[in-house]
Amino acid sequence: MSLAARLLLAFGLVAIIATAFVGLTLREASREIIEGGFAERIDAAHAGVRQLLAWEADALRDLLPPLCRHDTFVDKAHVELERAKGDPDAMDPGSRIALGRLVPSQAKALRLDELSLVAGDGSVLGAEDAARIGARDKRLAELIQAPGGAPRLRPAKAGGEPSLEVHCALSSHGVTIGLVGARRIGPVLARIGEAYHVRLTAAQEGELAPRSSEAEVVRVLHFAEIPGLDVVASVPRDPLRQALARLDRAIALTGATVLAIAVAMAVVLARSLSRPLVALARETREVMSGAPRRVEGRGGREIADLAAAFNATIDELAAMRKRLAATERIAARREVARQIAHEIKNPLAPIRAAVETLRRLRQRDDPAFDDYFAEATSTVLNEVHRIANIVTEFTRFARLPPPNLTPIDLVAVARGVVTLHAAPASGEATSGAGATSGTGAPSPRVELVADSIPEVSADRDQLIQVLTNLVQNGLDAASAIRRDPRVSVTIGPLPNDRVRIVVRDNGPGVAEEMVPRLFEPYATSKEKGTGLGLAIAQRIVFEHGGEITYRKAKKGGAVFEIWLPIAGPPLLEKPLGDTTVRPRPPDAPRS
């Protein structure tokens, strides 16, 4: 994943997590505040109802007793009932009608919702509701017999709505008459509830107290001032849901805005950070594929420090390369001197023997001198020629020039080598198994199988030399045991910007005892070979920054594999001190 992608992901995650955390915290705090507002409104309504009911109770306590003590209206009703000897039915009809008309006006004057003029037996002589006149209510009869005092709660089942009820009574000469007044609690609760936006209803006796739900907040209020009075206060949660919905939309909009800002900042920051890194990486690749030079770090102190460290490393690697090159040249000279000494020592033995024999024959004037002279001089000349060839081959190996790197089409190079060796050599049999194709024409001795690969930075002539050596060695080895020698060249891509060249033949393969010394100078199993072909090929491949390995094919034959970097040799080239067979890299596919 690129730096820009990681920054975008990191900034996006930070923006989302921060917005979610703040949003959830704010949402929960808002919920608690709104829920607390509901509780405060209910508490305020509770206090308002208590205060208003206390005021109503105080007002009602002193409202009716003065009427029963000295009001003419009550006195007149008592006199009329006394004349009827306490029997309401025996009262004068006109008087009853007059009393019935006076009660509603008196109730209005006293601001009472209900007012009843009641005889001792519970008969209603007058009421604000004309339909109740003449009815007999046992509860009212018992009520006026009780002493007056503070208002009492009249439950709804006792008649009508829950109300505050007060009474007074006038008793003399065995006749009792009383007034019973009431004010409904519902209007009081409605006024207070409207003021605080709380729905207040008197609880019905015997009913289960309601509970809060998702739709509303519910609480039962108790009033010690009025025993038995319970009020259910409820506040709908719709404002809470609406407020949370608005808050959620605001949080989402804020989160989207923050995310957009974070992405924009990440893009700007990624560009500002990646641009100098990309430039530094480009310069580094140029350094690794060419001559060592210093790179410049732009974009910040850290990039400058990285460039300085890289430059220090390049300087050290360059110095190390010079030291390794010098060490390699010394080791190569020693090895060449050792090999030359070894190889020259072999032909010197027959030369010495021939010269010493000639000297002995000459000293004795041996008649065989003339006959042996031609044979001895021929031997000396052949061995001297052999020494000259050895010196020439070693000189060419020691003077192998460094690669002249240019972009080349490796497939085209290999195709030229294959075409050169594809036709059978003159005099080579074209009959036998595999010698001809299906059309009767001779099959090519060398085949090329190539995948699409990019151009490779390499020395064209040196790679031709390597491929020619491997192909010719394969043909020579296969021709020694087969009438249909075959060599296949395969080219394809490898991971890490590399290409692979595989040269496979159908010969006997390399002898096991020769494998450890396969790439050593002058190590050969050929009668006329110098043993420098593979050593030169290995040196060329190494100087191109590649590897060359050998393995035996599963069905017989030799397989040489070469791995080359597409960009050419790296800054630090590998020394040639180790000439043993290289192991196969673990990531290289087998063919």
XYZ file of C-alpha atoms in Angstrom:
591
model
C 0.000 0.000 0.000
C 1.374 3.395 -0.988
C 2.112 6.201 1.456
C -0.764 8.284 0.055
C -3.213 5.401 0.527
C -2.004 4.787 4.100
C -2.337 8.496 4.942
C -5.818 8.641 3.429
C -6.851 5.549 5.380
C -5.308 6.838 8.625
C -6.808 10.324 8.364
C -10.172 8.893 7.335
C -10.229 6.473 10.259
C -9.199 9.222 12.684
C -11.926 11.519 11.353
C -14.584 8.799 11.517
C -13.556 7.562 14.981
C -13.282 11.096 16.388
C -16.636 12.131 14.920
C -18.283 8.940 16.158
C -16.812 9.329 19.647
C -17.715 13.016 19.951
C -21.093 12.441 18.321
C -22.046 9.567 20.606
C -20.822 11.467 23.665
C -22.757 14.568 22.617
C -25.831 12.513 21.811
C -25.797 10.784 25.181
C -25.210 14.087 26.968
C -28.079 15.672 25.016
C -30.344 12.776 25.899
C -29.488 13.152 29.572
C -30.043 16.917 29.415
C -33.412 16.550 27.714
C -34.420 13.754 30.076
C -33.332 15.994 32.957
C -35.455 18.765 31.444
C -38.447 16.439 31.515
C -37.811 15.690 35.190
C -37.408 19.399 35.965
C -40.689 20.202 34.235
C -42.475 17.488 36.182
C -40.916 18.749 39.428
C -41.972 22.294 38.593
C -45.497 21.143 37.741
C -45.597 19.196 40.987
C -44.621 22.274 42.947
C -47.127 24.400 41.012
C -49.989 22.000 41.610
C -49.111 21.726 45.295
C -49.032 25.493 45.671
C -52.266 26.043 43.782
C -54.112 23.254 45.545
C -52.938 24.590 48.916
C -54.269 28.007 47.949
C -57.549 26.468 46.812
C -57.829 24.487 50.039
C -57.234 27.590 52.149
C -59.802 29.527 50.158
C -62.422 26.767 50.382
C -61.883 26.242 54.107
C -63.285 29.674 54.968
C -65.742 29.997 52.079
C -68.941 28.211 53.249
C -69.012 28.438 57.098
C -69.954 32.157 57.111
C -72.955 31.366 54.899
C -74.241 28.730 57.283
C -73.819 31.060 60.266
C -75.525 34.251 59.152
C -76.491 34.233 55.496
C -80.161 35.003 54.886
C -80.282 32.531 52.073
C -79.405 29.597 54.354
C -81.561 30.978 57.193
C -84.578 31.238 54.898
C -84.082 27.648 53.679
C -83.779 26.473 57.303
C -86.989 28.308 58.274
C -88.908 26.787 55.377
C -87.653 23.311 56.247
C -88.480 23.868 59.884
C -92.071 24.803 58.924
C -92.266 21.522 57.035
C -91.067 19.809 60.208
C -87.878 18.648 58.491
C -89.671 16.969 55.584
C -88.478 18.363 52.279
C -91.470 16.961 50.486
C -93.808 18.989 52.716
C -92.107 22.283 51.853
C -93.960 24.945 49.929
C -93.330 24.344 46.222
C -92.815 28.028 45.573
C -90.210 28.246 48.257
C -88.393 25.229 46.870
C -88.370 26.753 43.389
C -87.018 29.990 44.771
C -84.298 28.174 46.679
C -83.381 26.155 43.586
C -82.910 29.386 41.644
C -80.771 30.989 44.303
C -78.201 28.143 44.556
C -76.736 28.467 41.000
C -76.243 32.218 41.395
C -74.651 31.660 44.780
C -72.313 28.994 43.291
C -71.298 31.408 40.574
C -70.631 34.133 43.089
C -68.475 31.785 45.134
C -66.682 30.403 42.029
C -67.682 26.870 42.915
C -68.057 24.200 40.293
C -70.685 22.467 42.392
C -72.954 23.766 45.191
C -75.772 21.821 46.796
C -78.311 22.851 49.423
C -78.994 19.623 51.296
C -81.589 18.686 53.909
C -80.728 16.492 56.860
C -81.996 13.356 55.134
C -79.805 13.982 52.083
C -82.478 15.520 49.893
C -81.073 18.085 47.488
C -83.170 21.259 47.848
C -81.105 23.238 45.333
C -78.064 22.737 43.101
C -76.247 24.364 40.221
C -77.370 21.346 38.231
C -81.152 21.435 38.147
C -81.309 17.706 37.381
C -80.052 16.914 40.860
C -82.787 18.836 42.685
C -85.104 16.479 44.544
C -82.609 13.621 44.565
C -81.667 12.069 47.829
C -77.951 11.364 48.439
C -77.061 9.364 51.488
C -73.394 10.438 51.248
C -74.407 14.107 51.441
C -76.606 13.370 54.464
C -73.666 11.810 56.276
C -71.380 14.605 55.155
C -73.395 17.483 56.629
C -73.691 15.616 59.896
C -69.881 15.625 60.193
C -68.070 18.681 61.486
C -66.699 21.046 58.832
C -63.038 21.864 58.332
C -60.364 21.489 55.687
C -61.479 20.459 52.213
C -61.446 16.789 51.435
C -60.835 14.903 48.222
C -63.944 13.668 46.579
C -62.938 10.735 44.336
C -64.363 10.436 40.875
C -66.460 7.420 41.810
C -68.236 9.484 44.401
C -69.736 11.524 41.616
C -68.233 13.405 38.672
C -64.616 14.378 38.468
C -62.139 14.336 41.380
C -62.813 17.518 43.366
C -61.977 19.381 46.526
C -65.127 19.281 48.605
C -66.155 21.443 51.642
C -69.406 21.766 53.592
C -71.120 23.602 56.392
C -74.322 22.889 58.294
C -76.967 24.796 60.285
C -78.839 22.786 62.938
C -81.537 24.080 65.266
C -84.853 22.819 66.615
C -84.038 19.343 65.382
C -83.747 20.454 61.768
C -80.436 20.348 59.878
C -79.657 21.958 56.575
C -76.265 22.256 54.956
C -74.290 23.508 51.980
C -71.875 21.235 50.090
C -69.519 22.894 47.619
C -66.775 21.520 45.382
C -64.161 22.716 42.990
C -62.899 20.243 40.373
C -59.212 19.427 40.385
C -59.085 18.854 36.617
C -59.004 22.571 35.617
C -56.250 23.217 38.176
C -54.170 20.366 36.736
C -54.877 21.550 33.209
C -53.697 25.115 33.923
C -50.497 23.952 35.632
C -49.820 21.293 32.973
C -50.290 23.811 30.170
C -47.888 26.208 31.885
C -45.152 23.560 32.192
C -46.027 21.455 29.108
C -46.861 18.478 31.265
C -50.015 16.392 31.041
C -51.492 16.065 34.552
C -54.377 13.730 35.338
C -55.800 12.592 38.651
C -55.082 8.937 39.296
C -58.142 6.724 39.533
C -58.484 4.889 42.803
C -57.674 1.200 42.513
C -55.891 1.544 39.185
C -52.264 0.448 38.730
C -49.804 3.306 38.515
C -48.564 3.751 34.904
C -44.873 3.451 34.041
C -42.536 5.296 31.729
C -42.135 3.935 28.224
C -40.410 4.811 24.972
C -43.336 7.054 24.100
C -43.508 9.119 27.305
C -42.000 9.820 30.698
C -44.472 9.084 33.511
C -44.343 9.859 37.225
C -46.991 9.612 39.966
C -47.129 12.721 42.192
C -48.331 12.565 45.789
C -49.724 15.493 47.798
C -49.541 15.318 51.566
C -51.774 18.409 51.811
C -54.714 16.486 50.324
C -54.775 12.883 51.520
C -55.656 10.380 48.847
C -54.831 12.643 45.912
C -52.408 11.138 43.379
C -51.672 12.867 40.097
C -50.123 11.188 37.066
C -47.654 13.485 35.308
C -46.565 12.472 31.804
C -44.336 14.132 29.236
C -44.220 12.775 25.667
C -40.807 11.848 24.326
C -41.496 13.262 20.883
C -39.344 16.357 21.514
C -36.530 14.061 22.624
C -36.758 11.962 19.461
C -36.989 15.033 17.283
C -34.026 16.657 19.028
C -31.944 13.468 18.724
C -32.875 13.151 15.055
C -31.735 16.720 14.405
C -28.586 16.044 16.394
C -27.902 12.871 14.397
C -28.261 14.799 11.145
C -25.947 17.505 12.464
C -23.394 14.887 13.578
C -23.556 13.135 10.207
C -23.120 16.424 8.355
C -20.256 17.402 10.651
C -18.649 13.985 10.249
C -18.871 14.203 6.457
C -17.347 17.675 6.555
C -14.553 16.564 8.899
C -13.918 13.488 6.740
C -13.704 15.636 3.606
C -11.299 18.024 5.328
C -9.218 15.085 6.627
C -9.059 13.509 3.167
C -8.045 16.837 1.640
C -5.342 17.282 4.288
C -4.175 13.691 3.746
C -3.944 14.258 -0.007
C -1.964 17.464 0.459
C 0.280 15.885 3.101
C 0.750 12.704 1.065
C 1.797 14.732 -1.947
C 4.170 16.857 0.093
C 5.694 13.727 1.668
C 5.647 11.359 -1.285
C 6.976 13.810 -3.880
C 10.462 14.079 -2.296
C 10.437 10.353 -1.506
C 9.553 9.481 -5.106
C 12.253 11.821 -6.349
C 14.770 10.292 -3.934
C 13.751 6.771 -4.995
C 14.167 7.736 -8.665
C 17.619 9.139 -8.023
C 18.478 6.042 -5.985
C 17.460 3.748 -8.858
C 19.563 5.804 -11.226
C 22.515 5.495 -8.856
C 22.040 1.744 -8.436
C 21.878 1.226 -12.220
C 24.749 3.581 -13.100
C 27.849 5.175 -11.747
C 27.780 6.184 -8.085
C 26.879 9.812 -7.502
C 25.332 11.798 -4.682
C 21.579 12.315 -4.353
C 19.778 15.352 -3.020
C 17.134 15.179 -0.293
C 14.311 17.704 -0.655
C 11.182 18.030 1.435
C 12.273 18.124 5.043
C 14.994 17.423 7.545
C 14.205 13.707 7.678
C 14.477 13.370 3.890
C 17.741 15.310 3.962
C 19.052 12.984 6.708
C 17.999 9.964 4.643
C 19.769 11.346 1.575
C 22.892 12.068 3.627
C 22.885 8.528 5.026
C 22.371 7.124 1.521
C 25.236 9.236 0.161
C 27.488 8.028 2.967
C 26.509 4.447 2.145
C 27.178 5.028 -1.561
C 30.606 6.452 -0.788
C 31.408 3.480 1.410
C 30.117 1.006 -1.199
C 32.128 2.721 -3.909
C 35.259 2.504 -1.803
C 34.426 -1.104 -0.976
C 33.940 -1.863 -4.672
C 37.365 -0.417 -5.474
C 38.924 -2.483 -2.689
C 37.097 -5.616 -3.850
C 38.091 -4.955 -7.463
C 41.732 -4.610 -6.440
C 41.492 -7.756 -4.325
C 39.785 -9.555 -7.195
C 42.484 -8.547 -9.665
C 45.187 -9.754 -7.295
C 43.346 -13.039 -6.737
C 42.737 -13.400 -10.469
C 46.425 -12.794 -11.225
C 47.417 -15.377 -8.623
C 44.953 -17.867 -10.010
C 46.056 -17.193 -13.579
C 49.693 -17.517 -12.576
C 48.973 -20.779 -10.772
C 46.966 -22.187 -13.678
C 49.525 -21.052 -16.259
C 52.325 -22.564 -14.227
C 50.379 -25.794 -13.915
C 49.378 -25.986 -17.557
C 52.786 -24.982 -18.907
C 54.503 -27.511 -16.678
C 52.740 -30.376 -18.489
C 54.069 -29.635 -22.015
C 57.535 -28.798 -20.651
C 58.058 -32.408 -19.633
C 57.946 -33.878 -23.178
C 59.983 -30.909 -24.497
C 62.696 -31.565 -21.918
C 62.664 -35.284 -22.591
C 62.971 -34.731 -26.352
C 65.846 -32.257 -25.990
C 67.711 -34.478 -23.505
C 67.332 -37.466 -25.811
C 68.648 -35.476 -28.762
C 71.647 -34.371 -26.667
C 72.508 -37.940 -25.656
C 72.195 -39.207 -29.194
C 74.332 -36.356 -30.468
C 77.060 -36.931 -27.883
C 77.315 -40.620 -28.840
C 77.097 -39.910 -32.534
C 74.243 -42.339 -32.531
C 73.051 -43.177 -36.049
C 69.431 -42.942 -34.732
C 69.936 -39.212 -34.175
C 68.717 -38.296 -37.649
C 65.689 -40.552 -37.430
C 64.708 -39.245 -33.943
C 65.422 -35.589 -34.808
C 62.269 -35.142 -36.868
C 60.065 -36.790 -34.227
C 61.643 -34.785 -31.361
C 61.418 -31.430 -33.086
C 57.807 -32.143 -34.025
C 57.028 -32.904 -30.401
C 58.759 -29.735 -29.248
C 56.913 -27.593 -31.798
C 53.534 -29.110 -30.871
C 54.064 -28.536 -27.186
C 55.335 -24.988 -27.772
C 52.202 -24.347 -29.866
C 50.136 -25.728 -26.997
C 51.898 -23.381 -24.557
C 51.235 -20.458 -26.880
C 47.505 -21.363 -27.022
C 47.345 -21.582 -23.240
C 48.968 -18.168 -22.848
C 46.653 -16.676 -25.507
C 43.500 -18.081 -23.872
C 44.540 -16.907 -20.400
C 45.447 -13.489 -21.784
C 41.998 -13.208 -23.330
C 40.387 -14.266 -20.046
C 42.469 -11.762 -18.043
C 41.794 -8.937 -20.471
C 38.005 -9.452 -20.683
C 36.657 -5.853 -20.924
C 33.874 -4.556 -18.620
C 30.361 -4.750 -20.103
C 29.206 -1.879 -22.346
C 25.623 -1.548 -21.141
C 22.910 -0.590 -23.623
C 19.176 -1.487 -23.791
C 18.949 -4.634 -25.922
C 16.236 -7.017 -27.086
C 17.397 -10.202 -25.370
C 14.966 -12.375 -27.345
C 16.333 -11.036 -30.632
C 19.895 -11.679 -29.442
C 19.033 -15.255 -28.496
C 17.185 -15.770 -31.798
C 20.334 -14.792 -33.708
C 22.431 -17.314 -31.786
C 19.782 -20.033 -32.219
C 19.490 -19.377 -35.952
C 23.269 -19.652 -36.319
C 23.334 -23.099 -34.689
C 19.925 -24.419 -35.735
C 20.909 -26.083 -39.028
C 22.647 -29.486 -38.854
C 26.369 -29.372 -39.392
C 27.748 -30.625 -42.702
C 28.012 -34.374 -42.738
C 25.761 -34.783 -39.681
C 23.158 -37.512 -40.099
C 19.607 -36.246 -40.494
C 17.955 -39.622 -40.284
C 16.881 -41.538 -37.255
C 14.556 -40.819 -34.404
C 13.728 -37.157 -34.086
C 16.025 -36.183 -36.950
C 13.262 -34.960 -39.243
C 9.981 -33.172 -38.844
C 6.615 -34.424 -40.021
C 7.175 -32.892 -43.497
C 10.468 -34.742 -44.005
C 12.623 -31.624 -43.523
C 15.455 -31.783 -40.977
C 14.387 -30.659 -37.495
C 16.357 -27.694 -36.092
C 19.074 -28.665 -33.671
C 18.426 -25.577 -31.484
C 14.995 -24.220 -30.508
C 13.966 -20.963 -28.896
C 10.910 -20.522 -26.613
C 10.507 -16.934 -25.390
C 7.887 -15.012 -23.440
C 7.400 -11.278 -23.696
C 10.045 -9.435 -21.649
C 11.186 -5.798 -21.532
C 14.489 -4.607 -22.896
C 17.499 -5.534 -20.745
C 20.446 -3.270 -19.970
C 23.421 -5.439 -21.000
C 26.413 -5.827 -23.349
C 25.081 -7.369 -26.560
C 28.388 -8.910 -27.715
C 29.171 -10.444 -24.322
C 25.735 -12.052 -24.018
C 26.106 -13.444 -27.540
C 29.431 -14.916 -26.389
C 27.747 -16.512 -23.325
C 24.833 -17.979 -25.305
C 27.116 -19.200 -28.104
C 29.342 -20.966 -25.574
C 26.428 -22.658 -23.789
C 24.673 -23.696 -27.020
C 27.875 -24.985 -28.619
C 28.813 -26.889 -25.442
C 25.366 -28.485 -25.406
C 25.596 -29.524 -29.057
C 29.094 -30.918 -28.570
C 28.054 -32.920 -25.492
C 24.888 -34.291 -27.129
C 26.628 -35.072 -30.439
C 29.083 -37.292 -28.581
C 26.359 -39.837 -27.667
C 23.353 -39.088 -29.952
C 22.638 -38.830 -33.644
C 19.942 -36.214 -32.986
C 21.564 -33.614 -30.704
C 19.079 -31.027 -29.470
C 19.434 -27.795 -27.483
C 16.510 -25.629 -26.327
C 16.801 -22.020 -25.183
C 13.986 -20.652 -23.006
C 13.623 -16.977 -22.023
C 11.028 -15.590 -19.622
C 10.433 -13.020 -16.862
C 11.193 -13.498 -13.154
C 10.012 -11.592 -10.052
C 11.937 -8.566 -8.783
C 12.556 -7.151 -12.310
C 14.713 -9.992 -13.595
C 14.754 -12.297 -16.616
C 15.743 -15.945 -16.890
C 17.605 -17.770 -19.656
C 17.578 -21.591 -19.643
C 19.806 -23.617 -21.992
C 18.963 -27.343 -21.963
C 20.495 -30.155 -24.058
C 19.783 -33.876 -24.478
C 23.365 -34.962 -23.861
C 24.831 -36.973 -20.979
C 25.175 -34.044 -18.590
C 28.245 -33.059 -16.608
C 30.115 -35.750 -14.756
C 29.555 -35.611 -11.005
C 33.243 -35.181 -10.242
C 33.384 -32.136 -12.549
C 30.406 -30.291 -11.057
C 32.312 -28.623 -8.139
C 34.972 -27.326 -10.584
C 32.634 -26.604 -13.489
C 33.265 -22.845 -13.621
C 36.960 -22.919 -12.694
C 39.439 -21.810 -15.364
C 40.924 -24.721 -17.320
C 38.559 -27.249 -15.783
C 37.320 -29.317 -18.748
C 36.535 -32.862 -19.769
C 37.124 -32.170 -23.497
C 40.295 -33.465 -25.120
C 40.901 -30.213 -27.030
C 39.175 -27.752 -24.677
C 40.896 -25.084 -22.636
C 38.281 -25.019 -19.877
C 37.875 -21.234 -20.102
C 34.491 -21.039 -21.836
C 32.326 -21.470 -18.749
C 34.731 -19.410 -16.632
C 34.411 -16.528 -19.110
C 30.612 -17.002 -19.258
C 30.371 -16.900 -15.473
C 32.482 -13.756 -15.288
C 30.341 -12.029 -17.920
C 27.133 -12.990 -16.104
C 28.505 -11.840 -12.735
C 29.666 -8.525 -14.171
C 26.097 -8.034 -15.441
C 24.848 -8.469 -11.855
C 23.379 -11.918 -12.567
C 23.801 -15.554 -11.597
C 24.557 -18.698 -13.580
C 23.861 -22.195 -12.245
C 23.993 -25.771 -13.456
C 21.719 -28.706 -12.714
C 21.149 -32.060 -14.294
C 17.875 -32.507 -16.172
C 15.422 -35.084 -14.860
C 15.506 -37.012 -18.160
C 19.241 -36.557 -18.683
C 21.201 -33.727 -20.148
C 22.622 -30.503 -18.789
C 20.576 -27.454 -17.783
C 22.248 -24.057 -17.384
C 20.151 -21.234 -15.961
C 21.038 -17.553 -16.022
C 19.278 -14.774 -14.069
C 19.900 -11.190 -15.177
C 18.553 -7.909 -13.699
C 16.564 -5.913 -16.259
C 18.106 -2.617 -15.099
C 21.648 -3.918 -15.419
C 24.282 -4.616 -12.770
C 23.846 -2.949 -9.365
C 26.264 -0.525 -7.840
C 28.307 -3.184 -6.033
C 29.284 -5.962 -8.397
C 30.004 -9.449 -7.119
C 33.621 -10.573 -6.922
C 34.808 -13.617 -8.826
C 36.630 -15.162 -5.859
C 34.004 -17.896 -5.442
C 33.937 -20.087 -8.533
C 31.865 -22.958 -7.177
C 28.488 -23.897 -8.600
C 25.873 -21.439 -7.348
C 22.690 -22.809 -5.709
C 19.341 -22.046 -7.297
C 17.594 -18.977 -5.807
C 14.461 -20.003 -3.869
C 12.167 -17.760 -5.930
C 13.383 -18.987 -9.331
C 10.842 -21.314 -11.012
C 12.082 -24.634 -12.341
C 11.491 -25.431 -15.979
